[in-house]
Short mmCIF file of C-alpha atoms and ligand atoms in Angstrom, two decimals:
data_model
loop_
_atom_site.label_atom_id
_atom_site.label_comp_id
_atom_site.label_asym_id
_atom_site.label_seq_id
_atom_site.Cartn_x
_atom_site.Cartn_y
_atom_site.Cartn_z
CA MET A 17 -29.71 -2.93 -27.50
CA GLU A 18 -28.05 -1.63 -24.53
CA LEU A 19 -24.39 -0.46 -24.67
CA PRO A 20 -22.44 -2.40 -23.33
CA PHE A 21 -20.10 -1.00 -20.41
CA ALA A 22 -16.87 0.30 -21.67
CA GLU A 23 -13.59 2.50 -19.81
CA SER A 24 -13.80 6.29 -19.49
CA TRP A 25 -11.04 7.17 -21.51
CA LYS A 26 -8.39 6.14 -24.15
CA ILE A 27 -5.48 5.21 -24.31
CA LYS A 28 -2.64 8.01 -25.79
CA MET A 29 0.92 5.93 -25.28
CA VAL A 30 2.01 2.16 -24.49
CA GLU A 31 4.55 0.02 -23.11
CA PRO A 32 5.50 -2.76 -24.78
CA ILE A 33 5.87 -5.88 -22.82
CA ARG A 34 7.11 -9.59 -23.46
CA LYS A 35 6.57 -13.17 -22.57
CA SER A 36 9.36 -15.73 -21.30
CA THR A 37 9.31 -19.43 -21.60
CA ARG A 38 8.54 -21.63 -17.98
CA ALA A 39 12.82 -23.01 -18.77
CA GLU A 40 13.82 -18.79 -18.01
CA ARG A 41 11.38 -18.63 -14.97
CA GLU A 42 12.42 -21.35 -13.67
CA GLN A 43 15.47 -20.18 -13.53
CA TRP A 44 15.11 -16.52 -12.37
CA ILE A 45 12.44 -17.41 -9.86
CA LYS A 46 15.56 -19.73 -8.23
CA GLU A 47 17.71 -16.83 -8.60
CA ALA A 48 15.32 -14.59 -6.59
CA TYR A 49 15.11 -17.30 -3.50
CA TYR A 50 11.12 -17.87 -4.43
CA ASN A 51 10.81 -14.42 -3.42
CA VAL A 52 8.89 -12.08 -6.89
CA PHE A 53 10.09 -8.96 -4.79
CA GLN A 54 13.67 -10.32 -5.52
CA LEU A 55 12.99 -10.92 -9.59
CA LYS A 56 13.87 -8.18 -12.56
CA ALA A 57 10.49 -6.82 -13.37
CA ASP A 58 11.12 -7.61 -17.12
CA GLN A 59 11.48 -11.39 -16.43
CA VAL A 60 7.77 -10.77 -15.51
CA TYR A 61 5.35 -11.03 -17.89
CA ILE A 62 2.00 -9.30 -16.16
CA ASP A 63 3.18 -7.32 -12.73
CA LEU A 64 0.42 -7.56 -10.57
CA ILE A 65 2.42 -7.23 -7.52
CA THR A 66 1.03 -3.92 -6.58
CA ASP A 67 -1.10 -1.04 -7.47
CA SER A 68 1.04 1.43 -6.22
CA GLY A 69 2.81 3.48 -7.98
CA THR A 70 2.33 1.41 -11.11
CA GLY A 71 -1.00 3.66 -12.17
CA SER A 72 -0.93 5.30 -15.92
CA MET A 73 -1.25 9.05 -15.27
CA THR A 74 -3.40 10.97 -17.74
CA ASP A 75 -2.85 13.59 -20.39
CA ARG A 76 -3.52 16.32 -18.06
CA GLN A 77 -1.24 14.52 -15.09
CA TRP A 78 1.40 14.71 -17.39
CA SER A 79 1.01 18.64 -18.85
CA GLU A 80 0.78 19.67 -14.62
CA MET A 81 4.26 17.85 -14.57
CA MET A 82 5.27 20.40 -17.23
CA LEU A 83 4.43 23.78 -15.01
CA GLY A 84 6.27 22.03 -11.62
CA ASP A 85 7.76 25.21 -9.96
CA GLU A 86 10.64 22.96 -8.10
CA SER A 87 10.87 25.86 -5.77
CA TYR A 88 12.81 24.90 -1.95
CA ALA A 89 10.27 26.61 0.28
CA GLY A 90 6.64 27.96 -1.00
CA ALA A 91 6.30 26.64 -4.49
CA THR A 92 3.34 26.94 -6.41
CA SER A 93 2.61 23.45 -7.08
CA PHE A 94 2.55 23.16 -3.25
CA PHE A 95 -0.51 25.47 -2.55
CA LYS A 96 -1.80 23.00 -5.84
CA MET A 97 -1.88 20.37 -4.04
CA LYS A 98 -2.56 21.88 -0.51
CA ASP A 99 -5.63 23.12 -2.01
CA MET A 100 -7.24 20.01 -3.53
CA VAL A 101 -6.53 17.61 -0.52
CA THR A 102 -8.08 20.46 1.60
CA LYS A 103 -11.09 20.91 -0.57
CA ILE A 104 -12.04 16.67 -1.14
CA THR A 105 -11.03 16.37 2.60
CA GLY A 106 -11.58 19.42 4.45
CA PHE A 107 -8.57 18.88 6.69
CA GLU A 108 -6.91 22.61 6.51
CA TYR A 109 -3.56 21.24 7.23
CA VAL A 110 -1.22 19.42 4.37
CA LEU A 111 2.26 17.87 4.97
CA PRO A 112 3.40 16.20 1.94
CA THR A 113 5.96 13.20 2.50
CA HIS A 114 7.58 10.76 -0.34
CA GLN A 115 5.33 8.04 0.09
CA GLY A 116 2.81 6.28 2.51
CA ARG A 117 4.83 4.94 5.35
CA ALA A 118 7.07 8.21 5.18
CA ALA A 119 3.66 9.90 6.53
CA GLU A 120 3.55 7.11 8.99
CA ASN A 121 6.96 7.33 10.24
CA VAL A 122 6.41 11.22 11.05
CA VAL A 123 3.29 10.89 12.49
CA PHE A 124 3.76 8.03 14.58
CA SER A 125 6.95 9.19 15.87
CA PHE A 126 4.99 12.32 18.01
CA LEU A 127 1.98 9.51 18.75
CA VAL A 128 3.34 6.26 19.26
CA LYS A 129 5.45 5.35 22.45
CA GLU A 130 6.70 2.27 23.49
CA GLY A 131 3.83 -0.06 25.35
CA ASP A 132 0.97 1.79 23.26
CA ARG A 133 -2.04 0.07 21.82
CA VAL A 134 -3.55 1.30 17.92
CA PRO A 135 -6.54 -0.11 17.98
CA GLY A 136 -7.79 -0.65 13.90
CA ASN A 137 -9.24 -2.72 11.16
CA SER A 138 -6.55 -5.21 9.84
CA HIS A 139 -3.37 -2.70 10.23
CA PHE A 140 -1.92 -2.67 6.84
CA ASP A 141 1.75 -4.23 6.58
CA THR A 142 3.71 -0.65 7.46
CA THR A 143 1.28 1.09 9.28
CA LYS A 144 2.01 -2.48 11.91
CA GLY A 145 5.72 -2.25 11.00
CA HIS A 146 6.02 1.46 12.49
CA ILE A 147 3.67 0.38 15.33
CA GLU A 148 5.78 -2.74 16.51
CA SER A 149 9.00 -1.11 15.32
CA ARG A 150 8.22 1.24 18.05
CA LYS A 151 7.58 -1.44 20.98
CA ALA A 152 3.83 -0.50 20.86
CA PHE A 153 0.80 -3.29 19.59
CA ALA A 154 -1.22 -2.96 16.83
CA ILE A 155 -4.71 -4.25 17.99
CA ASP A 156 -6.86 -5.94 15.35
CA CYS A 157 -10.35 -5.05 15.53
CA THR A 158 -11.87 -5.82 12.35
CA ILE A 159 -15.01 -7.69 11.97
CA ASP A 160 -15.04 -11.38 12.35
CA GLU A 161 -16.99 -11.95 8.78
CA ALA A 162 -13.53 -10.55 7.14
CA LYS A 163 -11.73 -13.95 7.65
CA ASP A 164 -14.60 -16.03 6.31
CA THR A 165 -13.85 -15.44 2.59
CA GLN A 166 -16.31 -16.79 0.60
CA LEU A 167 -19.12 -14.95 3.45
CA GLU A 168 -20.61 -11.83 0.79
CA ILE A 169 -21.07 -8.63 2.48
CA PRO A 170 -21.26 -5.26 1.42
CA PHE A 171 -18.75 -4.05 3.75
CA LYS A 172 -16.31 -6.61 4.72
CA GLY A 173 -13.58 -3.84 6.00
CA ASN A 174 -15.59 -2.57 8.85
CA VAL A 175 -13.67 -2.11 12.75
CA ASP A 176 -16.34 -4.69 15.15
CA VAL A 177 -16.94 -1.57 17.68
CA ALA A 178 -18.00 -4.07 20.18
CA LYS A 179 -14.16 -5.39 20.02
CA LEU A 180 -12.74 -1.75 20.07
CA GLU A 181 -15.06 -0.52 22.96
CA LYS A 182 -13.95 -3.50 24.52
CA GLU A 183 -10.24 -2.05 23.81
CA LEU A 184 -10.93 1.33 24.76
CA ILE A 185 -12.18 0.46 28.38
CA GLU A 186 -9.93 -2.52 29.21
CA ASN A 187 -6.50 -0.40 27.97
CA GLY A 188 -7.62 3.47 27.21
CA ASP A 189 -4.73 5.33 28.75
CA LYS A 190 -2.41 3.55 26.30
CA VAL A 191 -4.18 4.19 23.24
CA PRO A 192 -3.11 6.99 21.73
CA PHE A 193 -5.73 7.06 18.69
CA ILE A 194 -7.60 5.03 16.81
CA ILE A 195 -6.67 4.06 13.20
CA VAL A 196 -9.07 3.31 10.03
CA THR A 197 -7.89 1.78 7.00
CA VAL A 198 -10.20 2.58 4.16
CA THR A 199 -10.54 0.13 2.07
CA ASN A 200 -9.20 -2.67 3.75
CA ASN A 201 -6.76 -3.50 2.36
CA THR A 202 -5.17 -6.43 4.56
CA ALA A 203 -8.87 -7.88 4.34
CA GLY A 204 -8.51 -8.16 0.64
CA GLY A 205 -9.33 -4.41 -0.49
CA GLN A 206 -12.09 -4.54 1.62
CA PRO A 207 -15.06 -1.08 2.11
CA VAL A 208 -15.73 0.09 5.03
CA SER A 209 -19.12 1.64 5.40
CA MET A 210 -20.15 5.35 6.07
CA GLN A 211 -22.27 4.14 9.39
CA ASN A 212 -19.31 2.29 10.38
CA LEU A 213 -16.87 5.49 10.09
CA LYS A 214 -20.10 6.95 12.42
CA GLU A 215 -20.00 4.42 14.83
CA VAL A 216 -16.19 4.66 15.55
CA ARG A 217 -16.06 8.68 15.52
CA GLU A 218 -19.15 8.40 18.62
CA LEU A 219 -16.76 5.97 20.08
CA SER A 220 -14.07 8.14 20.34
CA LYS A 221 -15.40 11.08 21.14
CA LYS A 222 -17.06 8.68 24.34
CA TYR A 223 -13.14 7.66 25.28
CA ASN A 224 -11.91 11.10 23.97
CA LYS A 225 -9.55 9.68 21.51
CA ARG A 226 -8.69 10.70 18.19
CA VAL A 227 -8.95 9.19 14.56
CA ILE A 228 -6.81 8.52 11.80
CA PHE A 229 -7.73 6.91 8.46
CA ASP A 230 -4.81 5.05 6.39
CA SER A 231 -6.60 6.60 3.61
CA ALA A 232 -4.28 5.34 0.28
CA ARG A 233 -7.74 4.41 -1.26
CA PHE A 234 -10.60 6.37 -0.09
CA ALA A 235 -11.73 7.18 -3.39
CA GLU A 236 -12.71 3.27 -4.11
CA ASN A 237 -14.24 3.09 -0.47
CA ALA A 238 -16.27 6.40 -1.46
CA TYR A 239 -17.42 4.09 -4.11
CA PHE A 240 -18.61 1.28 -2.52
CA ILE A 241 -20.54 3.64 -0.08
CA LYS A 242 -22.17 5.38 -3.39
CA THR A 243 -22.77 1.91 -4.85
CA ARG A 244 -23.66 -0.26 -2.41
CA GLU A 245 -25.13 1.78 0.94
CA GLU A 246 -28.18 2.87 1.93
CA GLY A 247 -28.95 6.89 1.19
CA TYR A 248 -25.45 7.76 -0.75
CA ALA A 249 -26.76 6.49 -4.49
CA ASN A 250 -27.28 9.98 -5.41
CA LYS A 251 -24.43 12.01 -3.77
CA THR A 252 -20.72 12.52 -5.91
CA ILE A 253 -17.91 11.08 -4.88
CA LYS A 254 -16.63 14.11 -3.45
CA GLU A 255 -19.26 14.83 -1.47
CA ILE A 256 -19.23 11.05 0.49
CA CYS A 257 -15.43 12.22 0.76
CA LEU A 258 -16.04 15.05 2.95
CA GLU A 259 -18.56 13.09 5.21
CA MET A 260 -15.84 10.22 5.25
CA PHE A 261 -13.28 12.53 6.25
CA SER A 262 -15.64 14.61 8.69
CA TYR A 263 -15.37 11.35 10.54
CA ALA A 264 -12.02 11.67 11.00
CA ASP A 265 -9.02 14.36 12.34
CA GLY A 266 -6.40 13.18 10.14
CA MET A 267 -5.33 10.92 7.28
CA THR A 268 -1.98 9.57 5.98
CA MET A 269 -2.29 8.96 2.54
CA SER A 270 -0.17 6.72 0.14
CA ALA A 271 -0.57 8.91 -2.82
CA LYS A 272 0.90 6.27 -5.28
CA LYS A 273 -2.82 4.45 -4.85
CA ASP A 274 -5.99 6.80 -5.41
CA ALA A 275 -3.87 9.84 -6.79
CA ILE A 276 -2.70 7.78 -8.99
CA VAL A 277 1.05 9.40 -9.27
CA ASN A 278 3.94 7.31 -9.64
CA MET A 279 5.63 8.48 -6.18
CA GLY A 280 4.24 10.94 -3.29
CA GLY A 281 2.05 11.10 0.12
CA PHE A 282 0.89 13.85 3.05
CA PHE A 283 -0.45 13.80 6.49
CA ALA A 284 -3.51 16.02 6.70
CA THR A 285 -5.09 16.83 9.34
CA HIS A 286 -7.58 19.89 11.54
CA VAL A 287 -5.58 19.66 14.44
CA GLU A 288 -2.65 22.39 14.35
CA GLU A 289 -0.74 20.71 17.36
CA TRP A 290 -0.80 17.54 14.75
CA TYR A 291 0.48 19.58 12.20
CA GLU A 292 3.11 21.55 14.55
CA GLN A 293 4.61 18.37 15.86
CA ALA A 294 4.23 17.10 12.19
CA LYS A 295 6.75 19.39 10.64
CA ILE A 296 9.27 19.09 12.89
CA LYS A 297 9.41 15.18 12.56
CA GLY A 298 9.05 16.15 8.43
CA ILE A 299 11.69 18.64 7.78
CA ILE A 300 14.10 15.42 9.85
CA TYR A 301 13.07 13.01 7.73
CA GLU A 302 11.67 14.15 4.59
CA GLY A 303 12.51 17.92 3.89
CA TYR A 304 11.31 21.03 3.81
CA VAL A 305 7.18 21.55 4.78
CA THR A 306 6.31 22.65 1.12
CA TYR A 307 7.54 19.59 -0.47
CA GLY A 308 8.49 16.91 2.04
CA GLY A 309 10.25 14.64 -0.27
CA MET A 310 8.63 15.29 -3.66
CA ASN A 311 9.19 17.05 -6.65
CA GLY A 312 6.94 20.06 -7.35
CA ARG A 313 5.96 18.60 -11.02
CA ASP A 314 4.58 15.23 -8.35
CA MET A 315 2.62 17.37 -6.42
CA ASN A 316 0.81 18.83 -9.80
CA ALA A 317 0.20 15.28 -10.76
CA LEU A 318 -0.78 14.41 -7.81
CA ALA A 319 -3.47 17.31 -7.70
CA VAL A 320 -5.04 16.40 -10.42
CA GLY A 321 -4.75 12.69 -9.66
CA LEU A 322 -7.00 13.28 -6.99
CA ASP A 323 -9.68 15.39 -8.46
CA GLU A 324 -9.61 13.09 -11.59
CA ASN A 325 -9.65 10.15 -9.24
CA THR A 326 -12.68 11.66 -7.10
CA GLU A 327 -15.06 11.17 -10.17
CA PHE A 328 -17.12 8.26 -10.59
CA GLU A 329 -16.54 7.37 -13.92
CA ASN A 330 -12.97 7.21 -13.58
CA LEU A 331 -13.34 4.66 -10.32
CA GLU A 332 -16.27 2.89 -11.84
CA THR A 333 -13.44 1.66 -15.07
CA ARG A 334 -11.47 0.23 -12.56
CA ILE A 335 -13.21 -1.72 -10.19
CA LYS A 336 -15.27 -3.47 -12.92
CA GLN A 337 -11.92 -4.49 -14.46
CA VAL A 338 -11.77 -6.46 -10.81
CA GLU A 339 -14.84 -7.29 -11.18
CA TYR A 340 -13.90 -8.70 -14.13
CA LEU A 341 -11.50 -10.55 -13.37
CA ALA A 342 -13.63 -12.00 -10.01
CA ARG A 343 -16.11 -13.12 -12.45
CA LEU A 344 -13.81 -15.42 -14.44
CA LEU A 345 -12.08 -16.92 -11.49
CA ASP A 346 -15.88 -17.76 -10.43
CA GLU A 347 -16.41 -19.41 -13.91
CA TYR A 348 -13.52 -21.46 -12.98
CA GLY A 349 -14.23 -22.05 -9.44
CA ILE A 350 -11.57 -20.68 -8.10
CA PRO A 351 -12.38 -19.01 -3.97
CA TYR A 352 -10.88 -15.88 -3.18
CA GLN A 353 -11.92 -13.11 -0.61
CA ARG A 354 -15.52 -12.41 -1.72
CA PRO A 355 -17.41 -10.20 -2.65
CA ALA A 356 -13.90 -8.77 -5.47
CA GLY A 357 -12.05 -6.18 -3.71
CA GLY A 358 -12.01 -2.17 -5.15
CA HIS A 359 -8.07 -3.37 -6.00
CA ALA A 360 -7.22 -6.35 -6.13
CA ILE A 361 -8.62 -10.07 -5.95
CA PHE A 362 -7.57 -12.18 -2.89
CA VAL A 363 -6.96 -15.78 -3.35
CA ASP A 364 -7.46 -18.12 -0.65
CA ALA A 365 -4.19 -19.95 -1.06
CA PRO A 366 -5.32 -22.99 1.72
CA LYS A 367 -8.27 -23.82 -0.04
CA VAL A 368 -6.43 -23.90 -3.63
CA LEU A 369 -3.47 -25.66 -2.26
CA THR A 370 -5.02 -28.14 0.24
CA HIS A 371 -1.97 -30.43 0.77
CA VAL A 372 0.66 -27.64 1.47
CA PRO A 373 0.73 -27.48 5.44
CA LYS A 374 0.41 -24.03 6.49
CA GLU A 375 4.34 -23.85 7.81
CA GLU A 376 5.31 -24.73 4.16
CA PHE A 377 3.05 -20.84 3.52
CA PRO A 378 0.70 -22.31 0.90
CA ALA A 379 0.00 -18.38 -0.41
CA GLN A 380 3.90 -17.91 -1.10
CA THR A 381 3.53 -21.15 -2.80
CA LEU A 382 0.58 -20.42 -4.66
CA THR A 383 2.92 -17.16 -5.58
CA VAL A 384 5.69 -19.31 -7.25
CA GLU A 385 3.40 -21.06 -9.20
CA LEU A 386 1.57 -18.70 -10.71
CA TYR A 387 4.57 -16.93 -11.79
CA LEU A 388 6.01 -19.63 -13.06
CA GLU A 389 3.20 -21.31 -15.20
CA ALA A 390 2.61 -17.36 -17.41
CA GLY A 391 5.05 -15.28 -15.84
CA ILE A 392 2.15 -13.33 -13.85
CA ARG A 393 4.02 -11.70 -10.58
CA GLY A 394 1.15 -11.67 -7.73
CA CYS A 395 2.13 -11.41 -4.11
CA GLU A 396 1.61 -12.87 -0.60
CA ILE A 397 -0.74 -11.51 1.71
CA GLY A 398 -0.59 -13.94 4.13
CA TYR A 399 1.87 -15.88 6.99
CA LEU A 400 5.26 -14.29 6.14
CA LEU A 401 3.97 -11.13 5.87
CA ALA A 402 1.97 -11.69 9.10
CA ASP A 403 5.49 -11.70 10.24
CA ARG A 404 6.23 -13.39 13.65
CA ASP A 405 4.94 -12.40 17.05
CA PRO A 406 7.00 -9.74 18.38
CA VAL A 407 6.97 -11.07 22.03
CA THR A 408 7.18 -15.01 21.30
CA ARG A 409 8.67 -14.62 18.15
CA GLN A 410 6.31 -17.71 16.72
CA ASN A 411 4.54 -17.32 13.21
CA ARG A 412 1.14 -15.92 13.00
CA PHE A 413 -1.17 -18.66 11.11
CA ASN A 414 -4.57 -16.93 12.77
CA GLY A 415 -5.16 -14.98 9.88
CA LEU A 416 -5.61 -15.30 5.92
CA ASP A 417 -3.20 -16.53 4.04
CA LEU A 418 -4.01 -14.75 1.04
CA LEU A 419 -2.17 -14.74 -2.77
CA ARG A 420 -2.88 -10.87 -4.31
CA LEU A 421 -3.38 -10.26 -7.36
CA ALA A 422 -3.30 -6.17 -7.51
CA ILE A 423 -4.42 -4.14 -10.53
CA PRO A 424 -2.89 -1.58 -11.74
CA ARG A 425 -4.93 1.54 -12.39
CA ARG A 426 -5.33 1.93 -16.47
CA VAL A 427 -2.65 0.39 -17.24
CA TYR A 428 -4.05 -3.32 -18.21
CA THR A 429 -6.71 -4.37 -20.43
CA ASP A 430 -10.06 -7.03 -19.84
CA ASN A 431 -7.48 -9.16 -22.43
CA HIS A 432 -4.72 -9.61 -19.68
CA MET A 433 -7.37 -10.31 -17.06
CA ALA A 434 -8.24 -13.02 -19.08
CA VAL A 435 -5.01 -14.44 -19.64
CA VAL A 436 -4.07 -13.65 -15.42
CA ALA A 437 -7.81 -15.95 -15.43
CA ALA A 438 -6.65 -18.74 -17.27
CA ALA A 439 -3.20 -18.92 -15.94
CA LEU A 440 -4.69 -19.23 -12.39
CA LYS A 441 -7.08 -22.04 -13.46
CA ASN A 442 -4.07 -24.41 -15.14
CA VAL A 443 -2.82 -24.01 -10.87
CA TYR A 444 -5.95 -24.75 -9.83
CA ASP A 445 -6.68 -28.11 -12.33
CA ARG A 446 -3.10 -29.72 -10.95
CA ARG A 447 -3.30 -28.47 -7.57
CA GLU A 448 -4.02 -32.29 -6.20
CA THR A 449 -0.39 -33.03 -7.65
CA ILE A 450 1.42 -29.95 -5.70
CA THR A 451 2.07 -31.03 -2.02
CA ARG A 452 4.50 -29.28 -0.83
CA GLY A 453 5.21 -25.52 0.17
CA VAL A 454 8.45 -23.40 0.55
CA GLU A 455 10.91 -22.87 3.74
CA ILE A 456 12.59 -19.71 5.23
CA ALA A 457 16.28 -19.51 4.64
CA TRP A 458 16.52 -16.28 6.11
CA GLU A 459 14.38 -13.21 6.89
CA ALA A 460 14.71 -9.75 8.39
CA PRO A 461 13.47 -9.28 11.86
CA ILE A 462 10.20 -7.23 10.16
CA MET A 463 8.75 -6.57 7.43
CA ARG A 464 10.28 -9.91 6.05
CA HIS A 465 8.39 -10.50 2.73
CA PHE A 466 10.10 -8.47 1.21
CA THR A 467 13.70 -9.30 1.47
CA VAL A 468 12.79 -13.07 2.72
CA LYS A 469 14.74 -15.98 1.00
CA LEU A 470 13.45 -19.62 0.39
CA ASN A 471 13.83 -22.81 -0.36
CA ARG A 472 11.30 -25.00 -2.81
CA LEU A 473 10.66 -27.92 -1.01
CA LYS A 474 10.14 -31.01 -3.03
C1 PLP B 23 0.35 1.38 0.87
C2 PLP B 23 -0.46 1.64 1.90
C3 PLP B 23 0.17 2.57 2.60
C4 PLP B 23 2.40 2.60 2.63
O1 PLP B 23 2.31 4.09 1.76
P1 PLP B 23 3.30 3.63 0.72
O2 PLP B 23 2.99 4.34 -0.04
O3 PLP B 23 3.59 2.26 0.38
O4 PLP B 23 4.56 3.43 1.18
C5 PLP B 23 -0.20 2.35 3.83
N1 PLP B 23 -1.39 2.09 3.91
C6 PLP B 23 -1.96 1.31 3.30
C7 PLP B 23 -3.86 0.45 3.54
C8 PLP B 23 -1.58 1.01 1.70
O5 PLP B 23 -2.35 0.32 1.16
#
């Protein structure tokens, strides 16, 4: 008999979690203004709000933390981190930052100015925030297929090169660089193919532009290239990563994702002149250039995390758990962005809550319902997160409206996934009775989803 698949690790330390009653949750979510970001973590049973900084580190990472060098300048920890980043990406210049958006802030501070246009594939919310807060524009050139959640194609995160070329022809003088997000978080954790990265590279050369990868989940992207793209089955993840980054000039990284640390990030590049400018901004915003807001111990853990999470077995364990949750949803008929993404399942909320009008935010409504059902905290990646159009100030209802169930790395078991699927099924079974959603009572001018206050409509 063939042995079943199992995790490539065993568990050394555990953290108790607690269930709650429906009455408690009704009270708590009301006090949180129906915004799950305002809940206290101990009011949550299974927390799928994000896979960012929520992973479990390995014993090797923890042991490296004891060896952290907390020197202000030139710490051994910086060189451990820098050498590992260079080994995996090929980029020789590495600037630590305290997390991914900090790297965006540092880099965009000298690259993006008012009126600029930054084309890419579904910019992540902080990326969009850092562009729009500089009165520049994030131009979405994702393939149209990404909007059809039921369409099953292997590389749904791809850039539409025709859209990109059109932008470069029409507005090339306003484009400071092209940004490619791997994997494409906003489109559902969907990967970008090596072929597509190559095509973007060719266009960038033709129009004399540079390319930055928003790289939070580059290792998961490499896993999909290995398992789905012709010609890569026999390459190692590390070989694939090196090839991916050979098509970019620089990268911003949220190490809280694929480096599996609780905090950290960096900017890396082969462009010396970018590094020189980034250092100046980094010192102002983050800290001296050999720590950039990170502790020495965290840089050590990051180095090991990057090394370990660019090994196939670790990625396979993770992505198979996401696929397991997807299989259960298939069994119950619950529609989600297909195929399952690398780090999360994105439930297609308007297809579930068909009676809730878009003006009442179906995905946010579903997020609240799932919390009330079983204390499970997902996160809206939809019309609230899309913010208002910076010019017209209208809500943007043209994209997807998804409930994201992000799976922390090495944290929950498949039994927890079964609970999540069953809770979602219970909500799904009573979907016809859910006819009203939520309305905004207060919102911030940008990135409103973190702090928005909502009323639940009855
Ligand atoms: C998380 C993330 C960021 C921002 O990183 P933080 O560490 O949360 O600041 C940027 N881009 C993508 C694609 C992300 O997933």
